[in-house]
XYZ file of C-alpha atoms in Angstrom:
678
model
C 8.135 117.622 106.462
C 10.029 115.108 108.283
C 12.655 114.852 105.600
C 13.053 118.657 105.411
C 13.223 118.503 109.250
C 16.148 116.294 109.032
C 17.968 118.577 106.833
C 17.276 121.422 108.932
C 18.575 119.315 112.045
C 21.928 118.523 110.328
C 22.321 122.066 109.279
C 21.655 123.253 113.003
C 24.164 120.770 114.320
C 26.835 121.890 111.797
C 26.234 125.547 112.876
C 26.314 124.675 116.433
C 29.625 122.676 116.051
C 31.300 125.272 113.643
C 33.830 126.099 116.564
C 34.189 122.281 117.764
C 37.853 121.126 117.059
C 37.879 118.170 114.747
C 34.172 118.277 114.075
C 33.113 116.790 110.875
C 29.923 118.192 109.171
C 26.790 116.158 108.406
C 24.589 116.123 105.213
C 21.182 115.079 104.554
C 20.800 113.281 101.137
C 17.318 112.995 99.711
C 15.979 110.257 97.545
C 12.311 109.564 96.069
C 10.067 107.354 97.742
C 7.683 105.847 95.017
C 4.353 103.690 95.745
C 4.881 100.309 94.352
C 1.382 100.241 92.523
C -0.012 103.151 90.526
C -3.887 103.033 89.403
C -4.449 103.121 85.926
C -4.866 106.692 84.761
C -4.401 107.972 88.382
C -1.413 108.796 90.465
C -0.672 107.672 94.250
C 1.700 110.113 95.703
C 4.741 108.747 97.571
C 7.203 110.918 99.402
C 10.814 111.429 100.174
C 13.501 109.521 102.061
C 16.560 110.978 103.571
C 20.025 109.469 104.506
C 22.519 111.185 106.968
C 26.008 111.309 105.742
C 29.224 112.662 107.385
C 32.223 114.101 105.755
C 34.770 112.568 108.267
C 37.375 112.250 105.515
C 37.307 115.843 104.579
C 40.062 117.731 106.568
C 39.402 121.183 108.290
C 41.515 124.133 108.393
C 44.500 124.294 110.969
C 44.855 126.686 113.738
C 48.055 127.376 115.561
C 48.675 127.617 119.427
C 51.306 127.909 121.996
C 50.536 124.533 123.473
C 53.048 121.698 122.352
C 50.303 119.073 123.212
C 47.909 120.615 120.575
C 48.285 118.318 117.557
C 47.016 118.454 114.068
C 47.112 115.712 111.479
C 48.107 116.979 108.064
C 47.313 114.255 105.681
C 45.274 110.929 106.280
C 44.922 109.104 109.429
C 42.997 109.471 112.918
C 44.292 109.472 116.465
C 43.619 106.496 118.639
C 41.979 107.585 121.907
C 40.343 105.674 124.654
C 37.631 106.454 127.185
C 37.738 105.642 131.036
C 36.766 102.020 130.243
C 39.781 101.476 127.765
C 37.434 101.425 124.629
C 39.360 102.730 121.696
C 37.893 105.293 119.253
C 39.329 107.133 116.342
C 39.354 110.908 116.082
C 40.666 114.219 114.478
C 40.273 116.254 117.484
C 43.892 117.016 118.516
C 43.515 119.634 121.379
C 45.085 117.638 123.892
C 46.008 118.829 127.517
C 47.710 116.907 130.255
C 45.678 116.154 133.111
C 46.223 115.576 136.860
C 47.297 111.997 136.174
C 49.724 112.837 133.202
C 47.301 111.704 130.510
C 46.730 113.753 127.292
C 42.924 114.424 127.087
C 41.120 116.217 124.222
C 38.030 118.312 124.590
C 35.833 115.400 124.397
C 37.615 113.940 127.490
C 39.369 110.921 125.610
C 43.003 109.889 126.538
C 45.366 109.757 123.611
C 46.984 106.391 122.857
C 50.364 105.225 121.469
C 53.152 102.887 121.771
C 55.770 102.851 124.604
C 58.920 104.047 122.842
C 61.069 101.924 125.184
C 59.389 98.759 123.910
C 60.427 99.383 120.423
C 59.107 101.460 117.387
C 57.257 98.695 115.686
C 53.455 98.666 115.870
C 53.453 95.046 116.764
C 53.227 95.789 120.573
C 50.040 96.909 122.478
C 48.846 100.406 122.449
C 49.019 102.314 125.709
C 47.503 105.490 126.997
C 50.313 107.943 126.927
C 51.319 108.948 130.499
C 53.597 111.960 130.828
C 53.942 111.370 134.653
C 56.467 108.612 134.132
C 59.011 110.968 132.445
C 62.356 109.721 134.036
C 64.677 111.773 136.458
C 67.805 111.769 134.334
C 71.560 112.528 134.671
C 74.013 112.197 131.945
C 77.731 112.114 131.969
C 79.947 114.632 130.104
C 81.446 112.911 127.191
C 82.167 115.763 124.545
C 83.208 119.519 124.869
C 84.798 122.394 123.402
C 87.147 124.614 125.272
C 88.899 127.262 123.309
C 91.118 129.625 124.919
C 93.624 132.455 123.694
C 97.114 131.961 125.122
C 99.159 135.195 125.250
C 102.074 134.774 122.613
C 104.179 137.469 124.593
C 104.177 135.293 127.984
C 107.521 134.449 129.209
C 108.434 130.470 128.887
C 108.002 128.476 131.905
C 110.528 125.822 130.436
C 112.386 126.054 127.165
C 113.094 122.344 127.136
C 110.826 119.715 125.877
C 111.329 116.016 126.911
C 109.957 112.783 126.061
C 108.506 114.083 122.666
C 107.099 111.415 120.300
C 108.968 110.620 117.069
C 106.698 112.785 115.116
C 108.263 115.821 116.859
C 111.612 114.743 115.629
C 113.192 116.543 118.593
C 116.571 115.657 120.539
C 114.677 114.230 123.421
C 112.605 111.693 121.532
C 110.987 108.864 123.414
C 109.290 105.791 121.869
C 108.018 102.380 122.854
C 109.325 100.045 120.262
C 111.754 100.498 117.093
C 111.986 98.645 113.759
C 114.795 99.353 111.510
C 115.062 98.302 107.840
C 118.253 98.799 105.698
C 118.033 98.023 101.868
C 120.911 98.020 99.377
C 121.192 96.801 95.886
C 118.871 97.391 92.847
C 116.663 94.490 92.819
C 113.465 96.553 93.282
C 111.832 98.373 96.092
C 112.906 101.304 98.254
C 116.638 101.655 98.957
C 118.241 103.144 102.007
C 117.270 102.902 105.691
C 113.812 102.943 107.234
C 113.103 103.500 110.950
C 109.760 102.791 112.027
C 108.790 103.913 115.583
C 105.887 102.685 117.914
C 104.994 105.125 120.648
C 101.955 104.620 123.036
C 100.463 108.022 123.704
C 97.376 106.831 125.658
C 95.201 103.865 126.517
C 94.613 102.012 123.242
C 96.160 104.722 121.053
C 99.573 104.586 119.528
C 101.668 106.730 117.141
C 103.150 105.273 114.243
C 106.143 107.363 112.684
C 108.474 106.335 109.745
C 111.699 107.983 108.441
C 113.253 106.923 105.247
C 116.779 107.862 104.710
C 118.283 107.416 101.211
C 122.028 106.661 100.913
C 124.467 105.913 103.654
C 123.571 108.943 105.791
C 123.512 108.788 109.303
C 120.202 108.155 111.125
C 118.722 109.128 114.424
C 117.123 112.049 116.313
C 116.864 114.688 115.067
C 116.575 113.534 111.446
C 117.562 116.167 108.818
C 114.173 116.539 107.156
C 115.378 119.743 105.321
C 118.426 118.091 103.406
C 116.095 116.398 100.775
C 117.307 112.839 101.573
C 115.136 112.159 104.554
C 111.282 111.739 104.529
C 108.681 111.269 107.377
C 105.255 110.129 107.783
C 103.329 109.804 110.894
C 99.665 108.434 111.937
C 97.865 107.654 115.041
C 96.002 104.536 115.410
C 93.274 103.728 117.886
C 92.658 100.091 118.912
C 89.533 98.256 120.062
C 90.239 97.718 123.868
C 88.420 94.241 123.441
C 89.663 92.898 120.023
C 92.871 94.781 119.939
C 92.258 95.570 116.173
C 92.780 98.975 114.658
C 89.513 100.882 114.669
C 90.448 104.521 113.901
C 93.285 106.277 112.221
C 95.024 105.986 108.700
C 96.868 102.702 108.746
C 98.981 103.470 105.703
C 102.017 105.408 105.462
C 103.792 106.883 102.402
C 106.841 108.687 103.635
C 107.925 109.755 100.191
C 105.185 110.892 98.145
C 107.187 110.786 95.089
C 107.570 107.042 95.501
C 104.972 104.235 95.323
C 106.131 102.597 98.448
C 103.980 102.340 101.491
C 103.821 100.703 104.929
C 100.446 99.113 106.024
C 99.802 98.770 109.608
C 96.308 97.715 109.381
C 97.122 94.430 110.662
C 98.747 95.638 113.787
C 97.201 94.234 117.220
C 97.335 95.579 120.653
C 97.221 92.726 123.087
C 98.028 92.051 126.715
C 101.311 90.725 125.768
C 103.531 91.376 122.747
C 103.893 88.257 120.703
C 105.867 87.616 117.620
C 104.621 89.350 114.711
C 104.976 89.060 110.925
C 106.006 91.003 108.003
C 104.295 90.779 104.751
C 106.213 92.000 101.727
C 104.388 93.362 98.710
C 106.930 94.480 96.211
C 108.555 93.899 92.699
C 111.430 91.764 91.767
C 112.298 93.704 88.568
C 112.088 91.053 86.044
C 114.943 92.276 83.841
C 117.344 92.097 86.699
C 120.517 89.953 85.528
C 120.498 86.588 86.915
C 123.559 85.034 88.393
C 126.294 83.375 85.997
C 126.914 80.083 87.460
C 129.314 79.423 84.484
C 131.466 82.122 85.665
C 131.476 80.733 89.186
C 128.855 83.008 90.675
C 126.737 81.329 93.365
C 123.501 82.406 95.084
C 123.429 83.659 98.825
C 122.125 80.123 99.861
C 125.632 78.661 99.263
C 127.093 81.186 102.041
C 130.278 81.706 100.305
C 132.438 84.794 100.270
C 131.761 84.777 96.384
C 127.843 84.801 96.747
C 126.086 87.211 94.437
C 122.864 89.002 95.090
C 120.557 91.657 93.709
C 119.259 92.940 96.938
C 119.832 93.104 100.698
C 117.492 93.920 103.205
C 118.295 94.029 106.909
C 115.653 93.961 109.571
C 116.357 94.677 113.190
C 114.594 95.950 116.350
C 111.111 95.319 117.240
C 110.111 92.758 114.116
C 108.641 90.199 116.297
C 112.266 89.628 117.704
C 114.431 90.625 120.563
C 115.704 94.011 119.803
C 119.335 92.962 119.484
C 118.518 90.643 116.619
C 119.196 91.792 113.032
C 118.089 89.441 110.099
C 119.851 89.864 106.618
C 117.373 88.972 103.714
C 119.023 88.541 100.395
C 117.104 88.475 97.031
C 118.806 86.964 94.019
C 117.507 86.216 90.479
C 118.767 82.446 89.948
C 116.818 81.696 86.636
C 114.163 82.885 84.184
C 111.287 84.355 86.217
C 112.852 82.598 89.261
C 114.225 84.366 92.575
C 115.929 83.047 95.588
C 115.205 84.803 99.039
C 117.660 83.787 101.890
C 117.865 84.723 105.535
C 120.883 84.978 107.875
C 121.324 86.200 111.487
C 123.620 89.261 111.051
C 125.466 88.332 114.179
C 127.103 85.332 112.304
C 128.353 87.466 109.438
C 132.040 87.925 108.374
C 132.644 91.864 108.120
C 129.028 92.576 107.769
C 128.770 89.858 104.906
C 129.413 86.517 103.602
C 130.154 83.961 104.910
C 127.830 83.766 107.779
C 129.602 81.602 110.311
C 131.354 78.463 108.746
C 131.514 79.000 105.031
C 128.880 76.814 103.158
C 126.832 76.391 106.380
C 123.067 76.505 105.913
C 121.163 79.759 105.881
C 118.296 80.298 108.598
C 115.815 79.783 105.623
C 115.525 79.821 102.041
C 112.585 80.171 99.625
C 112.589 80.022 95.955
C 109.903 82.023 94.207
C 108.683 81.441 90.574
C 106.728 84.029 88.637
C 104.356 83.944 85.719
C 106.518 85.257 82.612
C 103.490 87.092 81.251
C 101.491 88.441 84.273
C 104.492 88.805 86.636
C 102.300 87.134 89.472
C 103.693 84.576 91.744
C 102.877 80.940 90.977
C 105.289 78.968 93.299
C 106.546 79.667 96.809
C 103.885 81.705 98.144
C 102.739 81.625 101.572
C 103.876 82.414 105.087
C 106.783 80.824 106.588
C 108.924 81.051 109.680
C 112.417 81.993 109.707
C 113.965 79.875 112.799
C 116.642 81.518 114.737
C 118.553 78.954 117.202
C 118.262 79.885 120.845
C 116.142 82.886 120.213
C 112.938 82.223 118.330
C 111.428 82.597 115.078
C 110.175 85.175 112.685
C 107.219 85.115 110.408
C 107.559 86.165 106.710
C 104.877 86.298 104.060
C 106.106 86.765 100.463
C 102.655 85.825 98.748
C 102.085 89.396 97.465
C 105.374 89.572 95.547
C 105.507 90.133 91.964
C 108.176 90.352 89.138
C 107.568 92.988 86.356
C 109.743 95.117 84.220
C 108.124 98.594 84.821
C 108.239 98.937 88.623
C 106.847 102.348 89.219
C 104.031 102.621 86.758
C 102.441 99.044 87.097
C 102.121 98.709 90.966
C 102.129 100.451 94.154
C 104.878 98.474 96.111
C 104.095 98.095 99.911
C 104.955 96.196 103.148
C 102.397 94.994 105.593
C 103.532 95.040 108.989
C 101.708 92.848 111.404
C 103.143 93.296 114.861
C 101.616 92.789 118.260
C 102.039 95.891 120.476
C 101.929 95.329 124.284
C 98.890 96.913 125.937
C 100.747 97.054 129.248
C 103.425 99.299 127.525
C 104.112 102.578 129.440
C 102.511 105.821 127.911
C 104.984 108.071 126.601
C 103.862 111.479 127.497
C 105.776 114.698 126.062
C 105.922 117.432 128.720
C 108.252 120.495 129.732
C 111.274 119.982 131.881
C 111.535 121.328 135.304
C 108.892 121.848 138.082
C 105.994 122.570 135.767
C 102.157 121.728 136.134
C 102.339 118.203 134.617
C 104.972 117.214 137.471
C 102.308 118.137 140.038
C 104.868 119.392 142.749
C 104.409 122.106 145.321
C 105.281 125.409 143.710
C 104.790 124.036 140.285
C 104.910 126.962 137.679
C 102.522 127.702 135.113
C 101.320 130.770 132.850
C 97.535 130.552 133.200
C 94.966 128.556 134.864
C 91.091 127.992 134.079
C 88.492 125.518 135.191
C 85.382 123.726 133.833
C 82.549 121.894 135.450
C 81.784 118.379 134.050
C 79.150 115.822 135.278
C 79.665 112.107 136.142
C 77.242 109.324 135.531
C 75.189 110.334 138.795
C 74.843 113.904 137.773
C 77.281 115.278 140.257
C 79.331 118.165 139.204
C 82.869 117.451 138.854
C 85.263 120.609 138.700
C 88.747 120.172 136.729
C 91.487 122.580 136.784
C 93.252 123.166 133.636
C 96.960 124.611 133.729
C 98.561 126.262 130.612
C 102.484 126.338 130.788
C 104.256 128.154 127.897
C 107.320 126.107 126.501
C 109.679 126.744 123.617
C 108.280 129.011 120.835
C 104.856 128.019 119.808
C 104.431 125.252 122.228
C 102.179 124.881 125.378
C 101.637 122.321 127.893
C 98.158 121.644 129.163
C 97.575 119.636 132.241
C 94.234 118.772 133.898
C 93.444 117.890 137.570
C 90.503 116.987 139.510
C 89.877 119.890 141.854
C 88.596 117.590 144.585
C 92.232 116.151 145.030
C 93.692 119.491 146.268
C 93.721 120.528 149.973
C 95.439 123.769 149.351
C 93.780 125.125 146.225
C 96.778 124.245 144.157
C 99.548 121.953 143.883
C 100.185 119.100 144.701
C 96.966 117.404 143.621
C 96.658 114.020 145.570
C 100.140 112.451 146.177
C 102.810 114.793 144.878
C 104.314 113.679 141.674
C 101.116 111.658 140.727
C 100.249 112.264 137.018
C 97.409 114.658 135.922
C 94.194 113.399 134.658
C 95.377 114.442 131.177
C 98.281 116.432 129.619
C 99.166 117.176 126.200
C 101.501 119.622 124.147
C 99.551 122.215 121.890
C 101.804 123.381 119.003
C 100.816 126.597 117.163
C 101.404 127.569 113.524
C 103.878 130.581 113.719
C 102.315 132.094 110.812
C 98.492 131.905 111.531
C 98.904 131.523 115.385
C 96.202 128.673 115.434
C 96.637 125.352 116.704
C 98.027 122.371 114.564
C 96.831 119.008 114.687
C 93.386 117.996 116.063
C 93.736 119.467 119.578
C 91.526 117.147 121.360
C 92.273 116.352 124.965
C 90.833 113.259 126.473
C 89.874 113.844 130.287
C 88.779 110.748 132.348
C 86.223 112.025 134.836
C 85.993 110.297 138.025
C 82.684 108.212 138.396
C 81.967 109.165 134.772
C 83.209 108.843 131.352
C 86.068 110.164 129.254
C 85.471 113.621 128.279
C 86.887 114.517 124.893
C 87.695 118.049 124.954
C 88.120 119.755 121.734
C 90.650 122.824 121.809
C 91.289 123.020 118.295
C 89.752 126.496 117.987
C 92.543 127.930 120.369
C 94.650 130.779 119.536
C 98.002 132.420 120.414
C 97.714 135.999 120.060
C 99.135 139.138 121.534
C 96.093 139.387 124.048
C 95.353 138.557 127.598
C 94.601 134.872 128.491
C 90.683 134.216 128.065
C 88.327 131.501 127.496
C 86.618 132.289 123.991
C 84.178 129.315 124.043
C 83.088 126.759 126.573
C 80.506 124.034 125.955
C 79.875 120.642 127.360
C 77.409 117.924 127.243
C 76.092 115.982 130.393
C 73.719 117.433 133.108
C 72.859 117.172 136.722
C 70.026 115.252 137.896
C 66.824 116.839 136.679
C 63.335 116.569 135.930
C 61.681 117.301 132.670
C 60.700 120.883 131.948
C 58.644 120.498 129.132
C 57.486 118.038 126.293
C 57.946 118.017 122.551
C 56.223 116.101 119.791
C 57.969 115.309 116.432
C 56.187 115.352 113.047
C 56.787 111.473 113.249
C 54.935 111.384 116.539
C 57.681 111.003 118.977
C 56.716 112.173 122.290
C 59.806 113.511 124.221
C 60.380 114.914 127.782
C 62.808 117.995 127.383
C 65.278 118.993 130.144
C 66.776 122.381 131.103
C 70.154 121.302 129.571
C 68.585 120.744 125.926
C 68.455 117.073 126.107
C 65.327 115.137 124.913
C 64.264 111.678 126.164
C 61.724 109.700 123.957
C 58.831 108.394 125.863
C 56.115 107.425 123.484
C 55.228 107.329 119.830
C 51.711 108.396 118.711
C 49.805 105.937 116.849
C 47.669 106.827 113.731
C 44.812 104.658 112.339
C 43.286 104.500 109.023
C 40.259 102.799 107.435
C 39.032 102.059 104.024
C 35.769 104.160 104.181
C 36.254 106.709 107.020
C 32.866 108.610 106.110
C 30.885 105.405 107.087
C 32.278 105.303 110.671
C 29.831 105.551 113.500
C 29.761 109.025 115.302
C 29.894 109.061 118.869
C 29.552 111.919 121.528
C 32.912 113.857 121.868
C 33.863 114.053 118.207
C 35.014 110.417 118.171
C 34.203 107.530 115.858
C 33.725 103.819 116.030
C 34.730 101.466 113.101
C 32.088 99.265 111.573
C 31.306 96.721 108.937
C 30.827 99.596 106.365
C 33.960 101.570 107.283
C 36.224 98.480 107.443
C 38.752 97.710 110.038
C 41.178 100.025 111.432
C 45.005 99.697 110.203
C 47.537 100.872 112.574
C 50.948 102.788 111.638
C 53.090 105.916 112.493
C 52.735 109.391 111.422
C 54.740 110.047 108.240
C 54.787 106.275 107.434
C 53.030 104.788 104.391
C 50.004 106.906 103.256
C 49.558 108.430 106.672
C 50.010 112.138 107.409
C 52.453 114.012 109.729
C 51.736 115.627 113.047
C 52.101 119.375 113.664
C 52.642 120.164 117.377
C 51.449 123.521 118.554
C 48.174 123.282 116.168
C 44.935 121.603 115.850
C 42.348 120.927 113.259
C 39.174 122.901 113.046
C 35.707 121.709 112.091
C 35.225 121.578 108.403
C 31.900 123.385 108.621
C 31.578 126.387 106.199
C 29.114 128.696 107.962
C 28.078 130.551 104.611
C 27.108 127.220 103.067
C 25.159 126.212 106.246
C 23.218 129.341 106.485
C 22.274 129.078 102.836
C 21.037 125.444 103.504
C 19.200 126.678 106.481
C 17.215 129.250 104.716
C 16.461 126.978 101.764
C 15.329 123.975 104.251
C 13.090 126.353 106.017
C 11.305 127.599 102.784
C 10.984 124.077 101.602
C 9.566 123.113 104.942
C 7.198 126.029 104.801
C 6.256 125.049 101.196
C 5.443 121.441 102.338
C 3.259 122.584 105.105
C 1.054 124.242 102.455
C 0.368 120.881 101.053
C -0.926 119.742 104.571
C -3.051 122.844 104.961
C -4.376 122.415 101.228
C -5.323 118.680 102.029
C -7.001 119.619 105.178
C -9.409 122.142 103.233
C -10.106 119.651 100.500
C -11.347 117.105 103.276
C -13.456 119.942 104.660
C -15.193 120.456 101.103
C -15.599 116.642 100.660
C -17.325 116.404 104.100
C -19.600 119.339 103.402
C -20.685 117.454 100.020
C -22.563 114.919 102.376
C -24.828 117.729 103.745
């Protein structure tokens, strides 16, 4: 009867806790109790023993709620919770609510534990009670935004003249920082004609590199005739690391003529505080079947510096090639023997009628290198390495020929190129294109503009910074955009600060006349006072026959604010959420698992203690290893099946009643035995 009473007890507990979150049902297991010594020919009755088992590893169903702090574990694992004394327990009861101290308490009064996210994500640290009262007050600076507008195509031009345009615009009023000119003649391999390379500082740590290649003796200069078929252009914008000066963004390789294999590689450019001498590294082909000089006929190489000197190719380098702008260097390439080439350098200022001799006939050149190539592979085997061309009273110029080859089929075997390693002065003046006249970018009283808008950004302290944006129509399909800090004006308009001082940022927007949409990336970088640089993406702007309007304006950053709520990810990251959509990670919920969870010791409040039979708890994160994931806004119900428990209750009651008949019958038998004595 005691055994059946245990069964009835576990059944009644299960029924009572059918609605208890995270409750795990208890079962009563029966086993026979046999007396050790049985009399011969007789039977000594024993009895029955019971063992109480809990189905802790069996998951219950999941119910969904509107509270983000209700958490269900889908899969293996247990929450780690603590009582008021700091003792740790395991549980599946995830109906947590924030108390007055900011702790997450479940219905049993136990506080949820996890790892402080700011101490790292690894479980090597100490578990702490999750405390939502320490969510920080935050303010974030604006760094990125989208600001698309429509600019009325039928508006009148504020100015029809563009000035200080970069070389990529190929306009008549082009301005640039440095210029490198290379002129090639002869048929010794490589790209003939004249190449002009312009280096233009557009903004801090940002330079435009534009190359024009002109075939033949045609005139060069702005504007280049790109429609005639003999002039090709390529341009790129490179961004340099402000600390190392190395290229960190942009395509450093230019190939002006796509039909040719020749390219210019600017990946070795450096932006430094002072511009030092740079280097040119040639990577090209001396065509192997080029005729060599006929010494028997009296031909001499350029190194002889005589009027009769013969060469296969001449290249002239002038401008910013690590040399003063007025210096021009003539480089001659001549085949002087089998698989052997001579490369000779002269100062063009010493030339006679643009050629030999340079200075006194027979005088030594500035430098000479002899290159020997492998007859089979065409690779350079002698004369490699960088060297300096010394120019008296001026300086030296570094040249590297180690990548040169000598092969017959020039175009199909290699991609010919030149690596230009110049140092660009970080202190160079920024070249900024703008409209001529009294327009917004000039920041004068009465400045003219077409339209105006404003936006609100935030500095690092969360202060609102309003900037005014002016749009001024220029020549067809071009608009000037200028940005000013509204705090710098006393009149609500121009001037902002000191008259004539530059705007925070300005650029020229160019629209495709066919699609009336913006060409280029359309990103304007606006430095926010007390904050960071706001990268304003205007690439979705249009130029249509409609009024000026702002079609899209979105920004990051926020004012100083407290959290408006909390969120819990499936990986257990507890974050504070703010009204601007930001989320700041605070904690990461820990999960524990044991080898034999059904053998843990049950404690009041639907929690469990590990013991020797269950094995030690192993800590981890939700979703890692064999641990389950978390679902916020849900909790796990008890795993009790009421239909089964009601059946068990009826059955245990009947068995209990049947066992009571044994006691009743035994009592009657004793009465009969006692009456026999009378």
